[in-house]
PDB file of C-alpha atoms in Angstrom:
ATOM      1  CA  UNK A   1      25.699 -28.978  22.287  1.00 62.00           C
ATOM      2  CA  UNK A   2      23.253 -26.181  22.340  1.00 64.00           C
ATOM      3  CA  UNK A   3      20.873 -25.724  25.743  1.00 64.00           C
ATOM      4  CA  UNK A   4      18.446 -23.374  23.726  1.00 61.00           C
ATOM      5  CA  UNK A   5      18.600 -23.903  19.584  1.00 68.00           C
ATOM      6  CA  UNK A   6      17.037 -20.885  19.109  1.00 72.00           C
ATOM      7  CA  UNK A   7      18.031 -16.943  18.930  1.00 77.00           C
ATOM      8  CA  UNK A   8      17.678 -14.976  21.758  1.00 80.00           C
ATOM      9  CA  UNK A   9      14.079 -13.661  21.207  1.00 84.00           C
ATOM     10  CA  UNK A  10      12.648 -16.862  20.664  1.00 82.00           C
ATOM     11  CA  UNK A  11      14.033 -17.070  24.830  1.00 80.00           C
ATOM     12  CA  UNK A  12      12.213 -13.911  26.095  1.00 83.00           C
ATOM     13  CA  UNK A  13       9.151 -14.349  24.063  1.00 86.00           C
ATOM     14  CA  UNK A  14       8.946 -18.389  25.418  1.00 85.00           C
ATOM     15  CA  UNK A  15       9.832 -16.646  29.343  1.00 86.00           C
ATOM     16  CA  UNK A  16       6.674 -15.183  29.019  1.00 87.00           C
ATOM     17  CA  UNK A  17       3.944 -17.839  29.202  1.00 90.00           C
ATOM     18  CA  UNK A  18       6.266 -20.216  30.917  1.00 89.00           C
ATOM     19  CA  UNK A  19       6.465 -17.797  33.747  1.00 92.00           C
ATOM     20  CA  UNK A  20       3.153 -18.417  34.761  1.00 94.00           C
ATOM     21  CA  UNK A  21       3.706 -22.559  34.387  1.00 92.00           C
ATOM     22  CA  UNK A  22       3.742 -25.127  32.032  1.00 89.00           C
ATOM     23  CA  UNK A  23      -0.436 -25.306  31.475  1.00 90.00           C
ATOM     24  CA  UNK A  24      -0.429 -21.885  30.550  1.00 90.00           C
ATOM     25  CA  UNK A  25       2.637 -21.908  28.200  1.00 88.00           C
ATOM     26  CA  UNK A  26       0.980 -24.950  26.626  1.00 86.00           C
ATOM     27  CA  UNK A  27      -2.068 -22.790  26.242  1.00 89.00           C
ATOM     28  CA  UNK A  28      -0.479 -19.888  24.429  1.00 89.00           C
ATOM     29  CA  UNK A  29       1.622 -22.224  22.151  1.00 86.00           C
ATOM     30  CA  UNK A  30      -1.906 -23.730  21.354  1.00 85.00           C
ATOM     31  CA  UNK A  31      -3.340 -20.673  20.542  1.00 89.00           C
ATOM     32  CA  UNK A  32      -0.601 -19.342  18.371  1.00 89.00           C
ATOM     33  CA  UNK A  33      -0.397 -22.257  16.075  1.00 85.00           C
ATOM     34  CA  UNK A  34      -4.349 -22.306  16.086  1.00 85.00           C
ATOM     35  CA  UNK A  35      -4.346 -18.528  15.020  1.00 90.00           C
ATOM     36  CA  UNK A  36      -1.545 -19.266  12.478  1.00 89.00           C
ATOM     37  CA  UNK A  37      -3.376 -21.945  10.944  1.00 84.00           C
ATOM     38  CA  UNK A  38      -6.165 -19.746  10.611  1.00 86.00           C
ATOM     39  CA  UNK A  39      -3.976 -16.910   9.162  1.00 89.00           C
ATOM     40  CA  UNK A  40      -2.145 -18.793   7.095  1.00 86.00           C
ATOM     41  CA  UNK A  41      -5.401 -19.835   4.778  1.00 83.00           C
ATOM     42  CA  UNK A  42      -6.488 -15.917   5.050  1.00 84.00           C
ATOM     43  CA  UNK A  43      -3.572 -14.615   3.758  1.00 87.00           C
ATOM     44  CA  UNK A  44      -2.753 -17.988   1.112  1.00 83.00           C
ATOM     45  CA  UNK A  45      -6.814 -16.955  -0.150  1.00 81.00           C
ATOM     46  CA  UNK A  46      -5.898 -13.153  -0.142  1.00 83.00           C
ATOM     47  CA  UNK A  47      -2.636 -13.164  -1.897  1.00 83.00           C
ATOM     48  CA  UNK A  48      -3.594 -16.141  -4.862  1.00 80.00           C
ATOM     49  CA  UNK A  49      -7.906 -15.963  -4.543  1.00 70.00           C
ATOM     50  CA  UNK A  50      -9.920 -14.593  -7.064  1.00 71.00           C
ATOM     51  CA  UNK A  51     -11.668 -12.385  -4.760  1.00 71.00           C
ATOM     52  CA  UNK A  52     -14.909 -15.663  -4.625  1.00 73.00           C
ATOM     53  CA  UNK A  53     -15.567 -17.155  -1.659  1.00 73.00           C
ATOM     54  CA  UNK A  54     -13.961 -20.895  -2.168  1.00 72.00           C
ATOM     55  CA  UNK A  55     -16.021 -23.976  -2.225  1.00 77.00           C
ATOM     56  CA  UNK A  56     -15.792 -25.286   1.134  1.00 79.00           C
ATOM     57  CA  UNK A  57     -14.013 -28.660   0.140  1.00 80.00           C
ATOM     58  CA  UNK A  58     -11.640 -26.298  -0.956  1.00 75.00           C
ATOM     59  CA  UNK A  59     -10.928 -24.377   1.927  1.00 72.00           C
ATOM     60  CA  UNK A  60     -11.529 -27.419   3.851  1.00 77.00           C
ATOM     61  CA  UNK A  61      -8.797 -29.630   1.535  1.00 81.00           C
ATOM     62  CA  UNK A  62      -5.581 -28.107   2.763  1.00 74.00           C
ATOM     63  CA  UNK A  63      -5.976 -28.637   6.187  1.00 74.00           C
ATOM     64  CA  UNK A  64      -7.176 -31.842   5.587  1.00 82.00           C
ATOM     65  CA  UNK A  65      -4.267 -33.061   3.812  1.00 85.00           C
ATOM     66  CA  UNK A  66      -1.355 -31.385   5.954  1.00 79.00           C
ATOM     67  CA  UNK A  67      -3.777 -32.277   8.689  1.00 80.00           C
ATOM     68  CA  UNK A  68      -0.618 -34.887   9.994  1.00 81.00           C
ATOM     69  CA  UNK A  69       1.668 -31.972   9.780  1.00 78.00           C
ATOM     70  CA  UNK A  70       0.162 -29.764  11.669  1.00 74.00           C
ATOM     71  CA  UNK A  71      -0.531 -31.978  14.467  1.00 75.00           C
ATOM     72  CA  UNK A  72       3.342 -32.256  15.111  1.00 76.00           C
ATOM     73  CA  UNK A  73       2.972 -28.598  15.686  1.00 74.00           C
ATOM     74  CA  UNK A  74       1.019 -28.475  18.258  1.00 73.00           C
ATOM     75  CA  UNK A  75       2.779 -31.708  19.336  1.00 73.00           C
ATOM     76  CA  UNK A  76       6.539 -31.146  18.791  1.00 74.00           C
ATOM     77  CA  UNK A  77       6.044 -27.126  19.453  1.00 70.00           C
ATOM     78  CA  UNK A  78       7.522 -25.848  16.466  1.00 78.00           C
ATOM     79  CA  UNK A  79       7.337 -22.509  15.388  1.00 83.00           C
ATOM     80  CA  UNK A  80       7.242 -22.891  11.632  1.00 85.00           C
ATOM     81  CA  UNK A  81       3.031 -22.563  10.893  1.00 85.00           C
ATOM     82  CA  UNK A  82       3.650 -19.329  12.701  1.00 89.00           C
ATOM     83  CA  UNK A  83       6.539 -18.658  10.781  1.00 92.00           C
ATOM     84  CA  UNK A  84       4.626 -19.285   7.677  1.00 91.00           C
ATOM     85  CA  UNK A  85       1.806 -17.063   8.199  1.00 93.00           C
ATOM     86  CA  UNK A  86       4.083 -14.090   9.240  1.00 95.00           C
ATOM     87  CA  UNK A  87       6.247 -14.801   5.927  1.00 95.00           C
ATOM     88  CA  UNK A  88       2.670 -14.636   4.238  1.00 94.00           C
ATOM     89  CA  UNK A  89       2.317 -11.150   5.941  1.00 95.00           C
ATOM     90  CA  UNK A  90       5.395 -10.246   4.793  1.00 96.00           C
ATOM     91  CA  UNK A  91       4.699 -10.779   1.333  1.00 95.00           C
ATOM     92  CA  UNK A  92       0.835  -9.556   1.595  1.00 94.00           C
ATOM     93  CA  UNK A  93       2.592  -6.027   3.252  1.00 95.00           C
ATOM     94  CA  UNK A  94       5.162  -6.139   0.093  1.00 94.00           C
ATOM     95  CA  UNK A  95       2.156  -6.417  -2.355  1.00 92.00           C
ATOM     96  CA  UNK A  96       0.662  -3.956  -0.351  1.00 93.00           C
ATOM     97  CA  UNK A  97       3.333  -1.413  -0.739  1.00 94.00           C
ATOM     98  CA  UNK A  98       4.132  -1.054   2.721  1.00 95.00           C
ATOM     99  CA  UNK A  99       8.053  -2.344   2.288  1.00 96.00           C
ATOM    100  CA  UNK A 100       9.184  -1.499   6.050  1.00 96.00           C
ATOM    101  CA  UNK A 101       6.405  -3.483   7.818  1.00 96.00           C
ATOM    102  CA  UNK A 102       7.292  -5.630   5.354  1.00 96.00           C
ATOM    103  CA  UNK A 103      10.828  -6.213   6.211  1.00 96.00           C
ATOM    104  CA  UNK A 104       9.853  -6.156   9.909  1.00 96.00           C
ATOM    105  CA  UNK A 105       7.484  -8.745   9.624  1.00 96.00           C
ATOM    106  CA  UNK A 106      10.465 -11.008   7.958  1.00 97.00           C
ATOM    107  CA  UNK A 107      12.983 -10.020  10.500  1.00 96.00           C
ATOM    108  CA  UNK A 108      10.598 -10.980  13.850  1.00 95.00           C
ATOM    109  CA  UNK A 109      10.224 -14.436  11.618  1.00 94.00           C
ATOM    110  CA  UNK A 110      14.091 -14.935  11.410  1.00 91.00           C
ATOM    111  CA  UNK A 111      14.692 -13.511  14.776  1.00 89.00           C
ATOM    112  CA  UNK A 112      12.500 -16.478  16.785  1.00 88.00           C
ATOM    113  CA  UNK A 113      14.113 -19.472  14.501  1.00 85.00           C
ATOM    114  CA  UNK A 114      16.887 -18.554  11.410  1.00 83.00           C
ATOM    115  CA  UNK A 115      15.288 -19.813   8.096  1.00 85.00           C
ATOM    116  CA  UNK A 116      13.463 -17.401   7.241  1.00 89.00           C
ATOM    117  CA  UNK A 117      16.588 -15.241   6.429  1.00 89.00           C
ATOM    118  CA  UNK A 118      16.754 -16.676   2.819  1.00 92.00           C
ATOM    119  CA  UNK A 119      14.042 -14.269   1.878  1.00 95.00           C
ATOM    120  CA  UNK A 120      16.880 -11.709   1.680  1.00 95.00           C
ATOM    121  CA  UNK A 121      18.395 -12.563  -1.441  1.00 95.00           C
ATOM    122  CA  UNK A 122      15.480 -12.489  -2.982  1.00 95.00           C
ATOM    123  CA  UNK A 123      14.387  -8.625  -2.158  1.00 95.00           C
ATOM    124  CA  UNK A 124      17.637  -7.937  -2.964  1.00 96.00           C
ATOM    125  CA  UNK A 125      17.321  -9.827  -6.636  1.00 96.00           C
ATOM    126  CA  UNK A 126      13.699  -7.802  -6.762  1.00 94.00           C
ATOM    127  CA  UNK A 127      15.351  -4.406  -5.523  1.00 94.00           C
ATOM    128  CA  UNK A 128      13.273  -4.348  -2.485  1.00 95.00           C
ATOM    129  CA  UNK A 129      15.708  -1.975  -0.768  1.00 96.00           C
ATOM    130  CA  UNK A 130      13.114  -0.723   1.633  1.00 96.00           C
ATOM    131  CA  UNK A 131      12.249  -4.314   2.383  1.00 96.00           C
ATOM    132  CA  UNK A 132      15.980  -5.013   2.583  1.00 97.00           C
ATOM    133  CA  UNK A 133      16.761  -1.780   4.826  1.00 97.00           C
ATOM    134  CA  UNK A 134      13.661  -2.914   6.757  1.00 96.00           C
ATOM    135  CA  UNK A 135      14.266  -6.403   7.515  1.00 96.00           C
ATOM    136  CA  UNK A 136      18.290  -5.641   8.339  1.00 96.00           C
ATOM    137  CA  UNK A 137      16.880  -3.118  10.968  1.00 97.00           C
ATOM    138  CA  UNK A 138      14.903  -4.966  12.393  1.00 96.00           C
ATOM    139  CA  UNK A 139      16.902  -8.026  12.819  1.00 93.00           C
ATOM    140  CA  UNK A 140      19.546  -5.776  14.745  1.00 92.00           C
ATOM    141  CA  UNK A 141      16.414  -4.497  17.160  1.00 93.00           C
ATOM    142  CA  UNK A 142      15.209  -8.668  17.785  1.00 92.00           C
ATOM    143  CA  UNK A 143      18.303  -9.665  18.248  1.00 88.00           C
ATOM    144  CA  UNK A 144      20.261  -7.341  19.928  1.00 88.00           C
ATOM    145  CA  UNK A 145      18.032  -4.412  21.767  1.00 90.00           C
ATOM    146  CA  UNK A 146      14.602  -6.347  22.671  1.00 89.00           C
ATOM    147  CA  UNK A 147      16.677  -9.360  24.486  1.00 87.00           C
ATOM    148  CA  UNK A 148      19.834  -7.308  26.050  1.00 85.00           C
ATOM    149  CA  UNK A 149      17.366  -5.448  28.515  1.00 86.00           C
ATOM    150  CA  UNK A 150      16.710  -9.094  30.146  1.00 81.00           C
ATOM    151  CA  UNK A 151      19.351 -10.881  29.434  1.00 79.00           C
ATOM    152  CA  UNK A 152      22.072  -8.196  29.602  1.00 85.00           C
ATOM    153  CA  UNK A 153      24.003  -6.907  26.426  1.00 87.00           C
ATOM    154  CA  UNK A 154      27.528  -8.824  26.347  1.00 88.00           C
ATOM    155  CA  UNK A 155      25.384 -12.152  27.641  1.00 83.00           C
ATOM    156  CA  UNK A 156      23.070 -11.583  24.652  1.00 83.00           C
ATOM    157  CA  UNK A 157      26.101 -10.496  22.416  1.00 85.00           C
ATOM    158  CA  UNK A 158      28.060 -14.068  24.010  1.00 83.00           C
ATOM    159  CA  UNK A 159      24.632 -16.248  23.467  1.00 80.00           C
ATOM    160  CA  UNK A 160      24.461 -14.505  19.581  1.00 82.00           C
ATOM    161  CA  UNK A 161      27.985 -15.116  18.672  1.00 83.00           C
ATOM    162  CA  UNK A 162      27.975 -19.154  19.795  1.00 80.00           C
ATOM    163  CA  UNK A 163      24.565 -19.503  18.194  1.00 77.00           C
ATOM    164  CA  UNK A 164      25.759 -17.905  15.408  1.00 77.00           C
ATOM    165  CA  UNK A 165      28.562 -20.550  15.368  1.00 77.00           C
ATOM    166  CA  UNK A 166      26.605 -23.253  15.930  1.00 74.00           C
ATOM    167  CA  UNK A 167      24.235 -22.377  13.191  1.00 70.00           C
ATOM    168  CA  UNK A 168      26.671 -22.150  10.369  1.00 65.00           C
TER     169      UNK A 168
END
């Protein structure tokens, strides 16, 4: 039995908003899955567009249709619209050449909630080193340096090693 599911960043970064109370944390959640929605069809247009601005049914059919799904975001909380558009960054900075932000960007994704870790293997199939080298940095910083300052190293190193556990 787990009290928090998630890694340790996803902890600090939630202490935040919820510092201030449960309207504001609401708020902020609100506003990250609206921006993510928004980000996620900007980066889904930039990466497979032609360049034309789409008709408006379809920029308008997407949302319409996972219209459900993204109402249990907002509802339920969940991360993972965020999580997709900062995958989609990921890749966008990988087409862009810019391999290290790159990896960053998938390491902050895996460091709030683990899934997104399965785009390893596949920069190391594609010989993405940077990318690789990247996200593996990364990870250590948002999982080990950014939480230890507030939750203190060996209870961030304890918390790691049982989610850890619990996770596979």
């Amino acid at each position: 039995y787990f009290d928090f599911i998630y890694p340790p960043l996803s902890a600090v970064l939630l202490a935040i908003p919820a510092f201030f109370g449960k309207i504001p944390l609401y708020l902020v959640l609100c506003l990250l899955n609206i921006v993510a929605w928004w980000m996620t069809a900007q980066f889904s247009h930039a990466m497979a567009g032609s360049g034309r601005k789409p008709n408006m049914w379809l920029e308008a059919l997407p949302g319409i249709v996972t219209v459900t799904f993204v109402f249990d975001m907002f509802d339920l909380g969940q991360p993972n619209l965020m999580l997709l558009a900062m995958m989609l960054y990921g890749f966008w900075l990988l087409r862009s050449e810019r391999p290290w932000l790159a990896g960053a960007m998938f390491a902050l994704a895996t460091a709030i909630k683990v899934f997104p870790v399965a785009v390893l293997p596949y920069l190391v199939w594609r010989r993405r080193w940077r990318a690789v080298a990247g996200m593996i940095v990364f990870l250590g910083v948002f999982l080990f340096v950014l939480p230890a300052p507030f939750r203190g190293f060996q209870h961030n190193a304890t918390e790691l090693k049982t989610w850890y556990q619990g996770m596979v």
